[in-house]
Coordinates of C-alpha atoms and ligand atoms in Angstrom, one line a residue:
X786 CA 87.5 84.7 94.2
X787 CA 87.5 83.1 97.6
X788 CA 90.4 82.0 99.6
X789 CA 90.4 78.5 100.4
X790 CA 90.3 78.1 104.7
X791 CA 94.2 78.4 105.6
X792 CA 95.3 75.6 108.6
X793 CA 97.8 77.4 110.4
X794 CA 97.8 76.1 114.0
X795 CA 101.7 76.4 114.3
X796 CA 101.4 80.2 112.9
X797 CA 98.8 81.0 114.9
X798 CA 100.7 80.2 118.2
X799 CA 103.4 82.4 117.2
X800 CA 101.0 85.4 117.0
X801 CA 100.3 85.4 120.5
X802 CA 103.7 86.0 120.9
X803 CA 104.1 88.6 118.8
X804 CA 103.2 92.2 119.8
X805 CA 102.1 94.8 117.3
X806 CA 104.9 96.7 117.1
X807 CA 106.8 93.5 116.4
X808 CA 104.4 92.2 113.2
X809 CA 104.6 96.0 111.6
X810 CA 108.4 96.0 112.0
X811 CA 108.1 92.6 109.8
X812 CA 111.2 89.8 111.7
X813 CA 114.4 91.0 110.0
X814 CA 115.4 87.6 107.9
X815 CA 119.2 86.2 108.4
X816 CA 120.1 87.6 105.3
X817 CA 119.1 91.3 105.9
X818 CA 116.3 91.3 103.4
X819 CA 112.4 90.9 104.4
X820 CA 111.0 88.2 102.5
X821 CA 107.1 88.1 101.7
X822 CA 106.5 84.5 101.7
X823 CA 103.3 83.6 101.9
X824 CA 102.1 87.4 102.5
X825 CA 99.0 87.9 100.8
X826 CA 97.5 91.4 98.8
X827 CA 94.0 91.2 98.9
X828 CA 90.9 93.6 97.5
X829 CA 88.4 94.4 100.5
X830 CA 85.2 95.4 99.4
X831 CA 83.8 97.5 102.4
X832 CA 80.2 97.1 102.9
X833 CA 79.2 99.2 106.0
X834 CA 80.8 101.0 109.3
X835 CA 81.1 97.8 111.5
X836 CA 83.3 96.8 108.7
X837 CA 85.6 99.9 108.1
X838 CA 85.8 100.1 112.4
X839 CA 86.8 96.5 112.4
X840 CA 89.6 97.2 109.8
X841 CA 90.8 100.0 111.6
X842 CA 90.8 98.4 115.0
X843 CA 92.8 95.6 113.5
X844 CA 95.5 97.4 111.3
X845 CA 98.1 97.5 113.7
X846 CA 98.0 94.8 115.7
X847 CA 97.7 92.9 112.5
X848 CA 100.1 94.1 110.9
X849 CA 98.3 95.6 107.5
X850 CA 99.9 97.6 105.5
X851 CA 97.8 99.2 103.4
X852 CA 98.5 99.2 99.9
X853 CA 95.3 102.0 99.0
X854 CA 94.0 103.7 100.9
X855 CA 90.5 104.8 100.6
X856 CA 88.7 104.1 104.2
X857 CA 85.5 104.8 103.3
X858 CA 82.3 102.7 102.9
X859 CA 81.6 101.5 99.3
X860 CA 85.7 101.4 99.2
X861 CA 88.2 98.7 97.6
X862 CA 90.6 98.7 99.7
X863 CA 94.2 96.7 99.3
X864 CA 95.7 95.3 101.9
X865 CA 98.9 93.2 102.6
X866 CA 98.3 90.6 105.4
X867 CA 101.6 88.8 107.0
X868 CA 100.8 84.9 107.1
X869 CA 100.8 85.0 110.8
X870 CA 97.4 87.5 110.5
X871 CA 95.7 85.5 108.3
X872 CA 93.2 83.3 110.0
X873 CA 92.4 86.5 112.5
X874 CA 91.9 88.6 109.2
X875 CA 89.5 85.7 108.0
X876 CA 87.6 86.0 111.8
X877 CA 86.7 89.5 110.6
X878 CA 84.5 88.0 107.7
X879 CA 85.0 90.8 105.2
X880 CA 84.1 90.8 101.8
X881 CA 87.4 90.2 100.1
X882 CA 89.2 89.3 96.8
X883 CA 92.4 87.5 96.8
X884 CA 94.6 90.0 94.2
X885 CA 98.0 88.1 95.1
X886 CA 98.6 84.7 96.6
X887 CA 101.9 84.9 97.6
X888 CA 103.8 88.5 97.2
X889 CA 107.1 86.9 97.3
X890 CA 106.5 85.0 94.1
X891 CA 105.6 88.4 92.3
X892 CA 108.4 90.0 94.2
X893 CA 110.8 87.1 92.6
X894 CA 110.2 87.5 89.1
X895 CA 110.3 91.1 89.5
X896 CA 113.6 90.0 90.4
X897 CA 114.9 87.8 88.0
X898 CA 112.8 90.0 84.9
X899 CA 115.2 92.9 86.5
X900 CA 118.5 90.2 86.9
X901 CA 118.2 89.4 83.5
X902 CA 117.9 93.3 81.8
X903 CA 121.1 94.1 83.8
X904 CA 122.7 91.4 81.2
X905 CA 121.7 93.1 77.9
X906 CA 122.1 96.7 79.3
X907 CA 125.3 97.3 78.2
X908 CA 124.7 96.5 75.3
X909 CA 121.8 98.5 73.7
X910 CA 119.9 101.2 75.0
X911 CA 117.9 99.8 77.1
X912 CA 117.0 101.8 80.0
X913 CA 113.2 101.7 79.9
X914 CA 113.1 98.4 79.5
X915 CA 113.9 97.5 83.4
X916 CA 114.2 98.7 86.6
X917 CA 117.1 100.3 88.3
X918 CA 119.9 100.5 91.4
X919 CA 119.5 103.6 92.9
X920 CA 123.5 104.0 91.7
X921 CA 122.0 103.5 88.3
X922 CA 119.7 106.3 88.2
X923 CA 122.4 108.8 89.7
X924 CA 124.5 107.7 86.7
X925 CA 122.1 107.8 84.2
X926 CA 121.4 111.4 85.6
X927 CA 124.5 112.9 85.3
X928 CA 125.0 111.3 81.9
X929 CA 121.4 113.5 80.3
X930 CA 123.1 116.3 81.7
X931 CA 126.7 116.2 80.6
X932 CA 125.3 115.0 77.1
X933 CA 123.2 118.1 76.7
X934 CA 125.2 121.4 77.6
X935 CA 123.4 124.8 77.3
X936 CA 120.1 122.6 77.6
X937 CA 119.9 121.2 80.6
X938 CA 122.1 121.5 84.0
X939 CA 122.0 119.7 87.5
X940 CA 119.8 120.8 90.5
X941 CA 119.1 119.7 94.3
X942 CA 116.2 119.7 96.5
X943 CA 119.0 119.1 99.5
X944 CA 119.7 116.3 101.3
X945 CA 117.5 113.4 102.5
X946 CA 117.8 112.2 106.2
X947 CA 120.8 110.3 105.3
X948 CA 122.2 112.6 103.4
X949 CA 121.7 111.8 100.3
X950 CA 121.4 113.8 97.4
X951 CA 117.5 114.9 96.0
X952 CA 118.9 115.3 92.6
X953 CA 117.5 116.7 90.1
X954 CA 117.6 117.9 86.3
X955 CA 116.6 121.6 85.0
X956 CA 115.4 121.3 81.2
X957 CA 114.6 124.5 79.2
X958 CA 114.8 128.7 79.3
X959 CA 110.4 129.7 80.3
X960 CA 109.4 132.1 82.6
X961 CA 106.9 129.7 83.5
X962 CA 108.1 126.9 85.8
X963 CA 106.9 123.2 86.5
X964 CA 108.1 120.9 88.7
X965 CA 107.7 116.8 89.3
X966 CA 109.1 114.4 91.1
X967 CA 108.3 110.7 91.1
X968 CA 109.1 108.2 94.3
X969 CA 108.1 110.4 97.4
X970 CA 106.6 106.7 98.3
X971 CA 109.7 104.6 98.2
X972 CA 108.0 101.4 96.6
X973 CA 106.3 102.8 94.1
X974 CA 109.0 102.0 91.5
X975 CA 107.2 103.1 88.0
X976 CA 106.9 106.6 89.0
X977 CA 110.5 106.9 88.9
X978 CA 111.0 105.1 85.2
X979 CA 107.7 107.5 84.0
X980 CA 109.2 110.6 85.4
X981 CA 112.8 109.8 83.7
X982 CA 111.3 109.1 80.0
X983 CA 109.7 112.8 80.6
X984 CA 113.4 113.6 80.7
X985 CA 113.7 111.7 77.8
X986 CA 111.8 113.2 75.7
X987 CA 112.3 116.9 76.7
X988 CA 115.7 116.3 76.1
X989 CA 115.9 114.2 72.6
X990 CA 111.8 112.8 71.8
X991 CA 110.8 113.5 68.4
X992 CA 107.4 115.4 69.3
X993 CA 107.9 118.6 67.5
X994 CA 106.1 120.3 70.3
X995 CA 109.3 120.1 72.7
X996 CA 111.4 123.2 71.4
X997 CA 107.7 125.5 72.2
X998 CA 108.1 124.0 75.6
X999 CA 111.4 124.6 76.4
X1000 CA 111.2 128.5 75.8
X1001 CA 107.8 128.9 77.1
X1002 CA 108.9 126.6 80.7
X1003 CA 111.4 125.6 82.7
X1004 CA 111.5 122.7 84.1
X1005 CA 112.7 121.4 87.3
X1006 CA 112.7 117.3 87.1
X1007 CA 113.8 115.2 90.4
X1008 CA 113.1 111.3 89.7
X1009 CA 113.7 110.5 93.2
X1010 CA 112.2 112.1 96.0
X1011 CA 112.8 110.2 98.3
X1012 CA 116.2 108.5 98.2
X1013 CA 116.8 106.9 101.3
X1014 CA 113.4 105.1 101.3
X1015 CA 114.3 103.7 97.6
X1016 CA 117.5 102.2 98.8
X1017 CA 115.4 100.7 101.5
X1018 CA 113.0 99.2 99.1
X1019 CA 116.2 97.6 96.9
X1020 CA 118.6 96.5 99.9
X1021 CA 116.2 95.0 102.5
X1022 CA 112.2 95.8 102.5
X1023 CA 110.6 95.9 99.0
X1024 CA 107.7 97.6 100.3
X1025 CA 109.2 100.3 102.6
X1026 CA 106.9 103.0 101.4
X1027 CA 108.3 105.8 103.8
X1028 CA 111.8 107.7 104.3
X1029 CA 114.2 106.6 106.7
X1030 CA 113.6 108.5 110.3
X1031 CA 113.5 106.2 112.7
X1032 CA 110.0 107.1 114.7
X1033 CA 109.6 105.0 118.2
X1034 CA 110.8 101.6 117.3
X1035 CA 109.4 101.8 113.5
X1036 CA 110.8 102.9 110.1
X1037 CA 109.9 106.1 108.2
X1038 CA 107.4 108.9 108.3
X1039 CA 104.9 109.0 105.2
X1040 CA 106.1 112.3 104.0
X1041 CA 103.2 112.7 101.9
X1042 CA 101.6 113.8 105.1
X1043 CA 103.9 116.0 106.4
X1044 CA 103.9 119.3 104.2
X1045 CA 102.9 121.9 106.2
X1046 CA 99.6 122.8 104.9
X1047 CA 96.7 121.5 107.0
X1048 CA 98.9 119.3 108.5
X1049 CA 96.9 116.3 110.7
X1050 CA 93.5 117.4 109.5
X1051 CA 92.3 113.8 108.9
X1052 CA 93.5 110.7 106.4
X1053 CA 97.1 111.0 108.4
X1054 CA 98.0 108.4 111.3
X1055 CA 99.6 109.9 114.1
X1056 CA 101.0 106.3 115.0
X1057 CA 105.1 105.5 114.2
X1058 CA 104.3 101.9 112.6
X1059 CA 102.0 103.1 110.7
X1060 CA 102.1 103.3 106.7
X1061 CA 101.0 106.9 106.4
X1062 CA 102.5 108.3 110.1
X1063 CA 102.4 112.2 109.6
X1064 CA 105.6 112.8 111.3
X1065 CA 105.7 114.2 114.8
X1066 CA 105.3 117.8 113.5
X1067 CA 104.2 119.2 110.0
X1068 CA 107.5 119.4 107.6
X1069 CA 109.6 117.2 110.4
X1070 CA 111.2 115.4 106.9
X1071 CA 113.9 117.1 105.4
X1072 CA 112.5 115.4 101.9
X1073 CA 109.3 117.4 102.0
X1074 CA 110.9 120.4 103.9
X1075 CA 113.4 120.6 100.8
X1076 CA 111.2 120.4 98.2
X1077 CA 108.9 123.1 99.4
X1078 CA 111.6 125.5 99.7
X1079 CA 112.2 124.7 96.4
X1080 CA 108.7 125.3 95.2
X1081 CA 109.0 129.1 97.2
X1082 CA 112.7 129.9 95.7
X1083 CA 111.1 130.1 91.8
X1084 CA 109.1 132.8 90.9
X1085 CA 106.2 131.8 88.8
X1086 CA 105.6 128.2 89.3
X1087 CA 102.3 127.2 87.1
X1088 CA 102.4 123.3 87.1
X1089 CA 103.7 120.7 89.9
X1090 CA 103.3 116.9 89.3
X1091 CA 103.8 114.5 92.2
X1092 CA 103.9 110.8 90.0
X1093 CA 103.1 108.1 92.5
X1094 CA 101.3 104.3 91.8
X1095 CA 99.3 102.8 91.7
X1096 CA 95.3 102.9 91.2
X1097 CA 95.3 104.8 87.6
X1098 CA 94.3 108.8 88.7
X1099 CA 94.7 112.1 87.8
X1100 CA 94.4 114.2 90.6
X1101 CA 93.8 117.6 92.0
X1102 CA 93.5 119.2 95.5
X1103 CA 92.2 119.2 97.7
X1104 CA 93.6 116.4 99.7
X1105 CA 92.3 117.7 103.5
X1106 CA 89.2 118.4 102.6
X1107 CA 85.9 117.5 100.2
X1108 CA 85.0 121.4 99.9
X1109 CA 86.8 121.9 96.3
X1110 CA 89.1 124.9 95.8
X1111 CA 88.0 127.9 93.7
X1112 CA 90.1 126.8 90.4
X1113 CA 88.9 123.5 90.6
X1114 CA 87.3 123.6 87.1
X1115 CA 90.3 124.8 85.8
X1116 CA 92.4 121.9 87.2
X1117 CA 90.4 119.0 86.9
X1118 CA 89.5 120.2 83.5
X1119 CA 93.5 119.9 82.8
X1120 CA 93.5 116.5 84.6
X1121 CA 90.5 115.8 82.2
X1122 CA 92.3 116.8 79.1
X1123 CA 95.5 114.9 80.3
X1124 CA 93.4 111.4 81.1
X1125 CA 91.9 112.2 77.6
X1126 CA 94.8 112.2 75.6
X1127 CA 96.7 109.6 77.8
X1128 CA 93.9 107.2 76.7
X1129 CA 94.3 107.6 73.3
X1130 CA 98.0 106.2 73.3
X1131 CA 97.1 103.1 74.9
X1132 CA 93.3 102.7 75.7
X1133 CA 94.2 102.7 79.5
X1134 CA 91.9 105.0 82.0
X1135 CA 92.9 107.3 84.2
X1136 CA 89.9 108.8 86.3
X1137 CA 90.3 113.1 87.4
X1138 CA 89.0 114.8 90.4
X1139 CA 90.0 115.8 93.9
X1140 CA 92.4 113.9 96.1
X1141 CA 89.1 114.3 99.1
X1142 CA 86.7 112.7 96.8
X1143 CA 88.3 110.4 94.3
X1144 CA 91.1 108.7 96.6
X1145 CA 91.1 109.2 100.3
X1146 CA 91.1 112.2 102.4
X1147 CA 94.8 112.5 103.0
X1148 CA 95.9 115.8 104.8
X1149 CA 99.8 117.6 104.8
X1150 CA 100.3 116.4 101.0
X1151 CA 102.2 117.6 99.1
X1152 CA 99.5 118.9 96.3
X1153 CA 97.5 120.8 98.8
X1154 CA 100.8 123.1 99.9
X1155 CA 101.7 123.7 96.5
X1156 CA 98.3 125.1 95.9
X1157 CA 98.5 126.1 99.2
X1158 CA 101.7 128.4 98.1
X1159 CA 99.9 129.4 94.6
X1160 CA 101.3 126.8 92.2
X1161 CA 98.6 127.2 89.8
X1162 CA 97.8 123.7 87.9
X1163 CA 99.0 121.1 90.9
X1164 CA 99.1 117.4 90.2
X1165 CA 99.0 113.9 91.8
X1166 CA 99.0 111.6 89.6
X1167 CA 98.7 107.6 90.2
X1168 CA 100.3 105.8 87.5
X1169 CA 99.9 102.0 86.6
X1170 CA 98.0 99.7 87.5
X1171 CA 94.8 98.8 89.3
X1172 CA 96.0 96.0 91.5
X1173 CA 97.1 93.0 89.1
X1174 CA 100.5 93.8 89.9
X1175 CA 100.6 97.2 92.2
X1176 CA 103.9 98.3 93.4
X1177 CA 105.7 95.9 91.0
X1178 CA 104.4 96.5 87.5
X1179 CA 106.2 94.2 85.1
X1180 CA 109.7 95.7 83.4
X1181 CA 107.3 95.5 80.1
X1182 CA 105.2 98.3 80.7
X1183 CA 107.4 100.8 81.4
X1184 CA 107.8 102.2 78.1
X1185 CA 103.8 102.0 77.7
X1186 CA 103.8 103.9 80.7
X1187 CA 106.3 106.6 79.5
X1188 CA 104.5 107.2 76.4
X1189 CA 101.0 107.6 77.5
X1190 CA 102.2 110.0 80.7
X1191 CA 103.8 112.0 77.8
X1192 CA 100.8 112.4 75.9
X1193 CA 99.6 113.1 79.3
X1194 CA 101.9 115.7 80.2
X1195 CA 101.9 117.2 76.6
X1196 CA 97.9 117.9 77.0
X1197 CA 98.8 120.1 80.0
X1198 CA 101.6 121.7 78.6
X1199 CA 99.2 122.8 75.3
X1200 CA 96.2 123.9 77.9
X1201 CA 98.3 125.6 80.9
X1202 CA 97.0 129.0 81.1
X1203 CA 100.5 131.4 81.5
Ligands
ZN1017 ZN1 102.3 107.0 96.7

């Protein structure tokens, strides 16, 4: 669908007066929350290299904020454009599909869906059916691990930049370890509900499987990454996707490109405002520093999953480049078996390959150092959806999700080679 031509004379004028840095950094509202009024998402089909040069010329002094990723030819690529970058967006006469109209309106019901759980919570057990404060998920934390002694006790990554607490829950008695993590990217608000029904379920689900995998693994669960960029996303910028390290004037480093394996290799921006900055020197976050060590203090670590959203993938490395590693049959034949048996839950498709080819080249992630560092089976994993609703999937599919990245995670648990 084609946008109708949008008048904006008034808005236009103002963008001569803003400078780049000043669009990215988004004007901070009176009320200390960003609003999104009349920001579209769009779907950019990209037809040939005049077209991919023209995006990238434009992204900063635009303002985009790219919501995928893939900057290649052939590419869909979403994009958020502020209203003030519309009509110049337009000039660039791309091939483009309007996925969102106005991303405050989605942003609002997200709201009020989320306003409205909050008044049946007490009441029922309802915690899969909404999202939550970032208070909320500490709680609900401590309250899997004081309900089950002798099963499961409390870890930490460390501290974020702010100091606050990559928390964590240890599940089981293995020799064989596996880690995940949901909400490295701050926005990305379903991988945190996804990786907290895993917890669920290893701790009280009903799939008679669980008590094999608790004395074959152990596992080491942390459903929020990234702390200080989720409190960002649910105090004042929705779609802060980065921590909270203040770079040159902008917000956050991507720390999804800041491990320090291959570090600035390509699909990394080297620019501060930018949605996937590297970081001014590999492992410069504490968040992806903390979580490495981690990885290096266990001894036989043969799974890690790193749960982001959206665009429906299983993944594998490598991430730097499109050369695929030497156990790459082994680990996309995992992902295969995991997309297989998460289709069969809810007839929703997942597609498996390598970060390089099936994404976007994206170097310093975290998949590629934990393969880099001999983590056997390593993961990254884009939940739901494929754009209808991106970053803010509806409350409603939360327990879909759960249950069909179960099944998911089951089919790798079954297949892992010890
Ligand atoms: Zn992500």
């Amino acid at each position: 669908m084609k946008l109708s031509l949008f008048s904006l004379t008034a808005v236009v004028a103002l963008s001569v007066l803003l400078t780049p840095a000043s669009i990215s950094a988004l004007p901070a509202p009176s009320n200390g929350v960003v609003s999104f009024n009349n920001h579209r998402v769009v779907r950019i089909n990209v037809r040939n290299e005049a077209e991919l040069k023209a995006l990238t010329d434009n992204q900063d002094s635009l303002g985009f904020d790219y919501f995928t990723h893939e900057k290649v030819i052939g590419a869909h690529i979403d994009i958020r454009i502020p209203p003030q970058s519309f009509s110049k967006f337009q000039a660039l006469k791309l091939d483009y599909s309007t996925l969102v109209e106005n991303l405050q309106t989605v942003l609002d019901q997200e709201k009020h869906e989320n306003d409205q759980y909050q008044q049946v919570y007490a009441a029922a057990d309802t915690w899969f059916q909404g999202y939550h404060s970032y208070a909320d998920h500490q709680s609900w934390l401590s309250t899997q691990i004081a309900n089950n002694p002798g099963k499961a006790s409390k870890i930490s990554a460390g501290k974020s930049f702010q100091s606050r607490d990559q928390a964590g829950i240890k599940i089981g008695s293995g020799p064989n370890h596996v880690v995940f993590h949901g909400t490295q990217h701050a926005r990305e608000w379903i991988s945190t509900m996804v990786v907290e029904y895993l917890i669920d379920q290893l701790l009280k689900g009903t799939d008679s499987r669980v008590a094999g995998y608790l004395q074959k693994y152990t596992f080491h669960i942390i459903p929020i990454m990234n702390p200080d960029g989720f409190v960002i996303t649910q105090t004042s910028d929705r779609m802060h996707r980065k921590n909270a390290q203040s770079n040159g004037g902008c917000l956050g480093t991507d720390t999804n490109r800041n491990w320090g394996f291959k570090w600035n290799t390509g699909g990394s921006s080297s620019n501060p405002c930018a949605d996937d900055y590297m970081g001014p020197s590999a492992f410069s976050s504490p968040e992806a520093t903390n979580i490495a060590a981690y990885l290096r203090s266990l001894p036989k670590v043969v799974s890690y999953i790193d749960f982001h959203s959206y665009s429906q993938l299983w993944m594998v490395p490598y991430g730097y480049t499109g050369t695929r590693p030497g156990t790459y049959t082994y680990m996309n034949g995992l992902a295969q078996k995991a997309a297989a048996a998460l289709r069969a839950v809810n007839g929703v498709s997942f597609t498996t390959g390598d970060i390089y080819n099936t994404i976007y080249p994206a170097s310093g992630s975290s998949t590629d150092y934990a393969y880099s560092i001999g983590v056997t089976a390593p993961f990254a994993v884009e939940l739901r959806d494929t754009g209808r609703y991106g970053f803010s999937l509806p409350a409603a599919q939360i327990l879909p999700s759960g249950t069909e990245t179960w099944a998911a995670f089951a089919a790798i648990l079954d297949n892992i080679q010890v």
